[in-house]
């Protein structure tokens, strides 16, 4: 996961720091659904020809900065989901926001001025994307305080936050599914949410964005792990434990199956889980890739501890997508711990691999601050897959930077 923060003294955006990794990646549909990139020129591989940093994404005027920035295509419109967001006029801070656009031509930039995924007003202030439960709101109000000095309430000043991760289209159920991580931050050093603004991870779940009713809801979990707890009490929407965090490390849909990446190691090696789209909220329906048998057939287990690492993860997540140009899968990521200015990609014939060695995609241009949260946006692909668009977050400016990459067949 990651964090966009500003100290109480009001530091400028040049002082914004990234402090954690693993929030997730965006997704395009697999071969059964396609991504609108057009017919493939061949089944061969691709290599980078050159790239151009086009500049910042044009965002809502009230947005000072927001990180992450993953997108998904649904019926001709691109839907975007962001994490920590700083606002101006009036000042504010939200842990999740969203936007959408019908302009899929990124050659002249990307404009994301809408207030939310459904409210296309450009002049109003963005609002929180992931909804809070009544219990969470009541807990925050009960422990709210501007000064916890001398307080005996270990939860004094505690707030919840929700960081969106991977997003996938599920048109068979008329919805977009967005993974999210839940955390709490604030409170005393002796409290359950200690660790300053970074907070404590509490688990992860899935938001359903209903494309017919426009309802945005956190899915309630079937067969929930009873060990998952939250400071406000029982949270029925927590699907995975913090260490697993499936779906906040990339996700891709193939037919009616959803593949989600997570359970990443300190070396950013991530495993993969799968489930049928109609069963995403049933914890017991998920299975985990454990390797191939002697005949090369993929093996899956209901035991998440048996999962094996298959690919590299990125700082704040990665994008895993089906690539109709190469008839395989591509993983785009920018490594943690935020010391590498390069964005990489690797390929595989199946969502579980075997994944190739990483190749350099492009290099970010910032001369100071930290760059992270690099994601692909397949819905903007042109020239039969040979021109593609990516974004990354530049902490020195608070901007989402847009990059065009031109490929050649190899």
Coordinates of C-alpha atoms in Angstrom, one line a residue:
X1 CA 0.0 0.0 0.0
X2 CA 1.0 3.6 -0.3
X3 CA 0.3 6.9 1.3
X4 CA 0.0 10.5 0.2
X5 CA 0.6 12.7 3.2
X6 CA 1.3 16.2 4.4
X7 CA 2.5 17.1 7.9
X8 CA 0.5 19.1 10.4
X9 CA 2.8 22.0 9.6
X10 CA 1.5 22.0 6.0
X11 CA 4.4 20.9 3.9
X12 CA 4.2 21.6 0.2
X13 CA 3.6 18.7 -2.3
X14 CA 7.4 18.6 -2.8
X15 CA 7.5 16.9 0.6
X16 CA 4.9 14.3 -0.1
X17 CA 6.4 10.8 0.6
X18 CA 5.5 7.3 -0.3
X19 CA 5.7 5.0 2.7
X20 CA 4.4 1.5 1.9
X21 CA 3.6 -0.8 -1.1
X22 CA 1.1 -3.2 -2.4
X23 CA -2.3 -1.5 -3.0
X24 CA -3.1 -3.1 -6.3
X25 CA -3.3 -2.9 -10.0
X26 CA -5.9 -2.4 -12.7
X27 CA -7.3 -4.9 -15.1
X28 CA -8.6 -5.5 -18.6
X29 CA -10.8 -8.5 -19.5
X30 CA -9.4 -11.7 -20.8
X31 CA -9.8 -13.3 -24.3
X32 CA -13.5 -14.0 -23.8
X33 CA -14.3 -10.3 -23.4
X34 CA -11.4 -8.5 -25.3
X35 CA -10.2 -5.0 -24.6
X36 CA -11.1 -3.2 -27.9
X37 CA -7.4 -3.0 -29.0
X38 CA -8.2 -4.3 -32.5
X39 CA -6.9 -7.3 -34.4
X40 CA -3.5 -8.5 -33.5
X41 CA -0.8 -8.1 -36.2
X42 CA 0.8 -11.4 -35.2
X43 CA 1.3 -13.8 -32.2
X44 CA 4.9 -12.6 -31.7
X45 CA 6.3 -10.6 -28.9
X46 CA 6.7 -6.9 -28.6
X47 CA 9.7 -4.7 -27.6
X48 CA 9.8 -1.0 -26.7
X49 CA 10.6 1.3 -29.6
X50 CA 10.4 4.6 -27.7
X51 CA 8.3 6.4 -25.2
X52 CA 7.1 10.0 -24.5
X53 CA 6.2 11.5 -21.1
X54 CA 3.1 13.5 -22.2
X55 CA 2.6 15.4 -18.9
X56 CA 0.1 15.4 -16.1
X57 CA -3.4 14.0 -16.4
X58 CA -6.0 16.9 -16.3
X59 CA -7.9 16.4 -13.1
X60 CA -10.7 18.1 -11.2
X61 CA -9.7 21.7 -10.2
X62 CA -10.3 20.9 -6.5
X63 CA -7.7 18.1 -6.5
X64 CA -4.3 19.1 -5.2
X65 CA -2.9 15.5 -5.5
X66 CA -4.0 11.9 -5.4
X67 CA -2.1 8.7 -5.8
X68 CA -2.7 5.2 -7.2
X69 CA -4.9 5.9 -10.3
X70 CA -6.1 2.6 -11.7
X71 CA -8.7 2.3 -14.4
X72 CA -11.1 -0.2 -16.2
X73 CA -13.1 0.0 -19.3
X74 CA -16.9 -0.6 -19.1
X75 CA -19.1 -0.2 -22.2
X76 CA -17.1 2.5 -23.8
X77 CA -16.2 4.5 -20.7
X78 CA -13.1 4.6 -18.6
X79 CA -13.6 4.4 -14.8
X80 CA -10.7 5.5 -12.5
X81 CA -10.1 4.9 -8.8
X82 CA -7.6 6.8 -6.6
X83 CA -6.3 6.5 -3.1
X84 CA -5.3 9.3 -0.7
X85 CA -6.5 12.6 -2.1
X86 CA -5.8 16.1 -1.0
X87 CA -8.3 18.8 -1.9
X88 CA -8.4 22.6 -2.1
X89 CA -11.2 25.2 -2.1
X90 CA -12.2 23.9 0.4
X91 CA -9.2 22.0 1.9
X92 CA -9.9 18.4 2.5
X93 CA -8.4 14.9 2.7
X94 CA -10.1 11.7 1.4
X95 CA -8.7 8.2 1.4
X96 CA -10.5 7.2 -1.9
X97 CA -11.9 9.1 -4.8
X98 CA -13.0 8.3 -8.4
X99 CA -13.7 9.7 -11.8
X100 CA -14.7 8.6 -15.3
X101 CA -14.5 9.8 -18.9
X102 CA -15.8 8.7 -22.3
X103 CA -12.8 10.2 -24.2
X104 CA -10.6 7.2 -25.0
X105 CA -8.1 9.1 -27.1
X106 CA -5.1 9.7 -24.9
X107 CA -2.8 11.1 -27.7
X108 CA -3.7 14.6 -26.6
X109 CA -3.9 13.8 -22.9
X110 CA -6.5 12.4 -20.5
X111 CA -9.1 14.6 -18.8
X112 CA -10.6 13.4 -15.5
X113 CA -12.5 16.3 -14.1
X114 CA -15.7 14.4 -13.1
X115 CA -16.6 14.5 -9.4
X116 CA -17.2 10.7 -9.1
X117 CA -17.6 7.7 -11.4
X118 CA -21.3 8.6 -12.0
X119 CA -21.5 12.4 -11.3
X120 CA -19.9 14.0 -14.4
X121 CA -20.0 17.5 -12.9
X122 CA -16.6 19.1 -13.3
X123 CA -16.9 22.0 -10.9
X124 CA -18.0 20.3 -7.6
X125 CA -15.6 18.7 -5.1
X126 CA -14.9 15.0 -5.4
X127 CA -16.3 12.8 -2.6
X128 CA -15.3 9.6 -0.9
X129 CA -15.6 6.5 -3.2
X130 CA -15.5 3.6 -0.7
X131 CA -18.6 4.0 1.6
X132 CA -18.2 3.9 5.4
X133 CA -20.5 1.7 7.4
X134 CA -22.7 3.1 10.2
X135 CA -20.5 1.4 12.8
X136 CA -17.3 2.9 11.4
X137 CA -18.8 6.4 11.2
X138 CA -20.1 6.1 14.8
X139 CA -16.7 4.9 16.0
X140 CA -14.9 7.8 14.4
X141 CA -17.4 10.3 15.9
X142 CA -17.1 8.7 19.4
X143 CA -13.3 9.1 19.4
X144 CA -13.0 12.3 17.5
X145 CA -10.6 14.9 18.9
X146 CA -8.3 17.6 17.6
X147 CA -5.9 17.1 20.5
X148 CA -5.3 13.8 22.1
X149 CA -2.6 15.1 24.5
X150 CA -3.1 13.4 27.9
X151 CA -6.0 11.4 26.7
X152 CA -6.6 7.9 28.2
X153 CA -8.6 6.9 25.2
X154 CA -6.3 4.6 23.1
X155 CA -8.6 5.2 20.1
X156 CA -8.5 9.0 20.5
X157 CA -8.5 10.6 17.0
X158 CA -8.7 7.2 15.2
X159 CA -9.9 7.3 11.6
X160 CA -10.6 4.6 9.0
X161 CA -9.3 4.7 5.5
X162 CA -10.0 2.6 2.4
X163 CA -7.4 2.3 -0.5
X164 CA -8.8 1.0 -3.8
X165 CA -6.7 -1.6 -5.6
X166 CA -7.4 -3.6 -8.7
X167 CA -10.6 -2.9 -10.7
X168 CA -12.2 -5.3 -13.1
X169 CA -15.4 -5.2 -15.3
X170 CA -18.1 -7.8 -14.7
X171 CA -20.7 -7.1 -17.3
X172 CA -22.4 -10.4 -16.8
X173 CA -23.5 -9.0 -13.4
X174 CA -23.7 -5.4 -14.6
X175 CA -21.0 -4.2 -12.3
X176 CA -17.4 -3.1 -11.8
X177 CA -15.6 -4.8 -8.9
X178 CA -12.9 -2.8 -7.1
X179 CA -10.7 -4.4 -4.5
X180 CA -9.8 -2.3 -1.5
X181 CA -7.6 -2.4 1.6
X182 CA -9.0 -1.2 4.9
X183 CA -6.8 0.4 7.6
X184 CA -7.1 2.5 10.7
X185 CA -4.8 5.4 11.6
X186 CA -4.4 7.7 14.5
X187 CA -5.0 6.9 18.2
X188 CA -2.4 6.7 20.9
X189 CA 0.9 4.8 20.6
X190 CA -0.6 2.1 22.8
X191 CA -3.7 1.7 20.7
X192 CA -4.7 -0.8 18.0
X193 CA -4.2 1.8 15.2
X194 CA -0.8 3.1 16.4
X195 CA 2.0 3.8 13.8
X196 CA 1.1 7.4 13.0
X197 CA -0.5 8.3 9.6
X198 CA 0.7 5.1 8.0
X199 CA -1.9 3.2 10.0
X200 CA -2.6 -0.4 10.6
X201 CA -3.9 -2.7 7.9
X202 CA -7.1 -4.5 8.9
X203 CA -7.8 -6.6 5.8
X204 CA -9.3 -6.2 2.4
X205 CA -12.6 -6.5 0.6
X206 CA -14.4 -5.8 -2.7
X207 CA -16.6 -2.8 -3.7
X208 CA -19.4 -3.5 -6.2
X209 CA -20.2 -0.6 -8.5
X210 CA -23.7 -1.4 -9.9
X211 CA -23.8 0.1 -13.4
X212 CA -27.6 0.0 -13.6
X213 CA -28.6 1.4 -10.2
X214 CA -25.4 3.3 -9.6
X215 CA -25.2 1.8 -6.1
X216 CA -21.7 1.5 -4.6
X217 CA -21.6 -1.1 -1.9
X218 CA -19.0 -3.1 0.0
X219 CA -19.8 -6.8 -0.6
X220 CA -20.7 -8.8 2.5
X221 CA -18.6 -11.9 2.8
X222 CA -19.9 -15.5 3.0
X223 CA -17.9 -18.0 5.1
X224 CA -15.8 -15.2 6.6
X225 CA -12.6 -15.9 8.5
X226 CA -13.7 -15.3 12.2
X227 CA -10.2 -14.1 13.0
X228 CA -10.7 -10.9 11.0
X229 CA -11.5 -8.1 13.4
X230 CA -11.8 -4.3 13.3
X231 CA -11.7 -1.7 16.1
X232 CA -15.4 -0.8 15.7
X233 CA -16.4 -4.4 16.0
X234 CA -17.4 -7.1 13.5
X235 CA -16.9 -6.0 9.9
X236 CA -18.8 -8.4 7.6
X237 CA -17.1 -7.0 4.5
X238 CA -13.5 -8.1 5.2
X239 CA -12.7 -10.9 2.7
X240 CA -9.0 -11.4 3.2
X241 CA -6.4 -11.0 6.0
X242 CA -3.8 -8.1 5.6
X243 CA -1.0 -10.5 4.8
X244 CA -3.0 -12.0 1.9
X245 CA -4.5 -8.9 0.4
X246 CA -5.6 -10.7 -2.8
X247 CA -6.6 -8.3 -5.5
X248 CA -4.7 -5.4 -4.2
X249 CA -1.8 -6.7 -6.3
X250 CA -3.4 -6.8 -9.7
X251 CA -6.4 -8.7 -11.1
X252 CA -7.6 -9.9 -14.5
X253 CA -10.8 -11.5 -15.8
X254 CA -10.7 -14.5 -18.1
X255 CA -14.2 -15.5 -19.2
X256 CA -16.1 -15.9 -16.0
X257 CA -13.1 -16.4 -13.8
X258 CA -11.3 -13.7 -11.8
X259 CA -7.6 -14.0 -11.1
X260 CA -6.3 -11.8 -8.3
X261 CA -2.7 -11.4 -7.2
X262 CA -1.5 -10.9 -3.7
X263 CA 0.2 -12.6 -0.7
X264 CA 3.4 -10.8 -1.8
X265 CA 6.7 -11.3 -0.1
X266 CA 9.2 -8.7 1.1
X267 CA 11.0 -9.2 -2.2
X268 CA 7.8 -8.3 -4.1
X269 CA 7.1 -11.8 -5.4
X270 CA 3.4 -12.3 -5.6
X271 CA 1.1 -15.3 -5.8
X272 CA -2.3 -15.7 -7.6
X273 CA -5.8 -16.8 -6.6
X274 CA -8.9 -17.4 -8.6
X275 CA -12.7 -17.5 -8.3
X276 CA -15.7 -17.4 -10.5
X277 CA -17.1 -13.9 -10.8
X278 CA -20.4 -14.9 -9.3
X279 CA -18.7 -16.2 -6.1
X280 CA -16.3 -13.4 -5.4
X281 CA -17.7 -12.7 -1.9
X282 CA -17.6 -16.4 -0.8
X283 CA -14.2 -16.8 0.9
X284 CA -14.4 -20.6 0.6
X285 CA -14.9 -20.4 -3.2
X286 CA -11.4 -19.0 -3.8
X287 CA -8.5 -21.3 -4.8
X288 CA -4.8 -20.6 -4.9
X289 CA -2.2 -21.7 -7.5
X290 CA 0.3 -24.1 -6.0
X291 CA 2.4 -25.0 -9.1
X292 CA 2.2 -27.4 -12.0
X293 CA 2.0 -31.2 -11.8
X294 CA 4.4 -33.6 -13.7
X295 CA 2.4 -33.1 -16.8
X296 CA 2.5 -29.4 -16.7
X297 CA -1.1 -28.9 -15.5
X298 CA -1.8 -26.0 -13.1
X299 CA -2.7 -27.1 -9.6
X300 CA -5.0 -25.2 -7.3
X301 CA -5.8 -25.5 -3.6
X302 CA -8.3 -24.1 -1.2
X303 CA -5.5 -23.5 1.3
X304 CA -4.0 -20.0 0.8
X305 CA -0.9 -20.9 2.7
X306 CA 0.0 -23.3 -0.1
X307 CA 0.1 -20.6 -2.8
X308 CA 3.5 -20.1 -4.6
X309 CA 4.9 -16.9 -5.9
X310 CA 4.6 -16.5 -9.7
X311 CA 5.5 -12.9 -10.6
X312 CA 6.8 -9.5 -9.5
X313 CA 4.7 -6.9 -7.7
X314 CA 5.0 -3.2 -7.7
X315 CA 5.1 -0.2 -5.4
X316 CA 1.4 0.4 -4.8
X317 CA 0.5 -2.5 -7.1
X318 CA 0.7 -3.5 -10.7
X319 CA -1.5 -4.0 -13.8
X320 CA -2.2 -7.5 -15.1
X321 CA -4.0 -7.6 -18.5
X322 CA -4.8 -9.9 -21.3
X323 CA -2.9 -8.7 -24.3
X324 CA -4.7 -9.6 -27.7
X325 CA -1.6 -8.4 -29.6
X326 CA 0.6 -11.2 -28.2
X327 CA -2.3 -13.5 -27.2
X328 CA -0.9 -13.7 -23.7
X329 CA -0.8 -11.7 -20.4
X330 CA 1.3 -8.7 -19.4
X331 CA 2.3 -7.5 -16.0
X332 CA 3.3 -3.8 -15.6
X333 CA 4.9 -2.7 -12.4
X334 CA 7.3 -0.2 -10.7
X335 CA 9.3 -1.9 -8.0
X336 CA 9.3 -1.2 -4.3
X337 CA 10.9 0.2 -2.2
X338 CA 10.6 3.3 -4.4
X339 CA 14.3 3.5 -5.3
X340 CA 14.0 2.5 -8.9
X341 CA 12.9 5.1 -11.5
X342 CA 12.2 2.4 -14.1
X343 CA 8.8 0.9 -14.9
X344 CA 9.0 -2.7 -16.1
X345 CA 6.9 -5.3 -17.8
X346 CA 6.8 -9.1 -18.1
X347 CA 4.7 -11.6 -20.0
X348 CA 3.2 -15.0 -19.6
X349 CA 0.9 -17.4 -21.6
X350 CA -1.4 -17.9 -18.6
X351 CA -2.5 -15.7 -15.7
X352 CA -0.4 -18.0 -13.4
X353 CA 2.6 -18.0 -15.7
X354 CA 5.3 -18.9 -16.3
X355 CA 6.2 -15.2 -16.2
X356 CA 9.2 -14.0 -18.2
X357 CA 12.1 -12.0 -16.8
X358 CA 11.3 -8.3 -16.5
X359 CA 12.1 -5.8 -19.3
X360 CA 12.3 -2.0 -19.0
X361 CA 9.2 -0.2 -20.2
X362 CA 10.1 3.4 -19.5
X363 CA 11.9 5.7 -17.0
X364 CA 10.1 8.3 -15.0
X365 CA 11.3 11.9 -15.4
X366 CA 11.1 13.3 -11.8
X367 CA 14.4 14.8 -10.5
X368 CA 13.3 14.9 -6.9
X369 CA 10.7 13.2 -4.7
X370 CA 9.5 9.6 -5.2
X371 CA 7.7 8.2 -8.2
X372 CA 5.4 5.1 -7.8
X373 CA 2.0 3.6 -8.6
X374 CA 2.8 2.9 -12.3
X375 CA -0.2 1.4 -14.1
X376 CA -1.2 0.5 -17.6
X377 CA -4.5 1.7 -19.1
X378 CA -5.4 -0.8 -21.9
X379 CA -8.6 1.0 -22.9
X380 CA -6.5 3.7 -24.5
X381 CA -4.4 1.3 -26.7
X382 CA -4.2 2.1 -30.4
X383 CA -2.4 1.0 -33.6
X384 CA -3.3 -2.6 -33.1
X385 CA -1.6 -2.7 -29.7
X386 CA 1.6 -1.0 -30.8
X387 CA 0.8 2.3 -28.9
X388 CA -0.1 2.1 -25.3
X389 CA -0.6 4.5 -22.4
X390 CA 0.6 4.4 -18.7
X391 CA 0.5 6.6 -15.7
X392 CA 2.6 7.0 -12.6
X393 CA 2.4 9.2 -9.5
X394 CA 5.0 11.9 -9.0
X395 CA 5.2 12.8 -5.3
X396 CA 7.2 16.0 -6.0
X397 CA 4.2 17.6 -7.7
X398 CA 1.2 15.4 -6.7
X399 CA 0.5 14.8 -10.4
X400 CA -0.6 11.7 -12.3
X401 CA 1.9 11.6 -15.1
X402 CA 0.8 10.2 -18.5
X403 CA 3.3 8.3 -20.7
X404 CA 2.9 7.0 -24.3
X405 CA 4.9 3.9 -25.2
X406 CA 5.4 2.8 -28.8
X407 CA 6.3 -0.8 -29.4
X408 CA 7.6 -2.8 -32.3
X409 CA 7.2 -6.5 -33.1
X410 CA 10.1 -8.6 -32.0

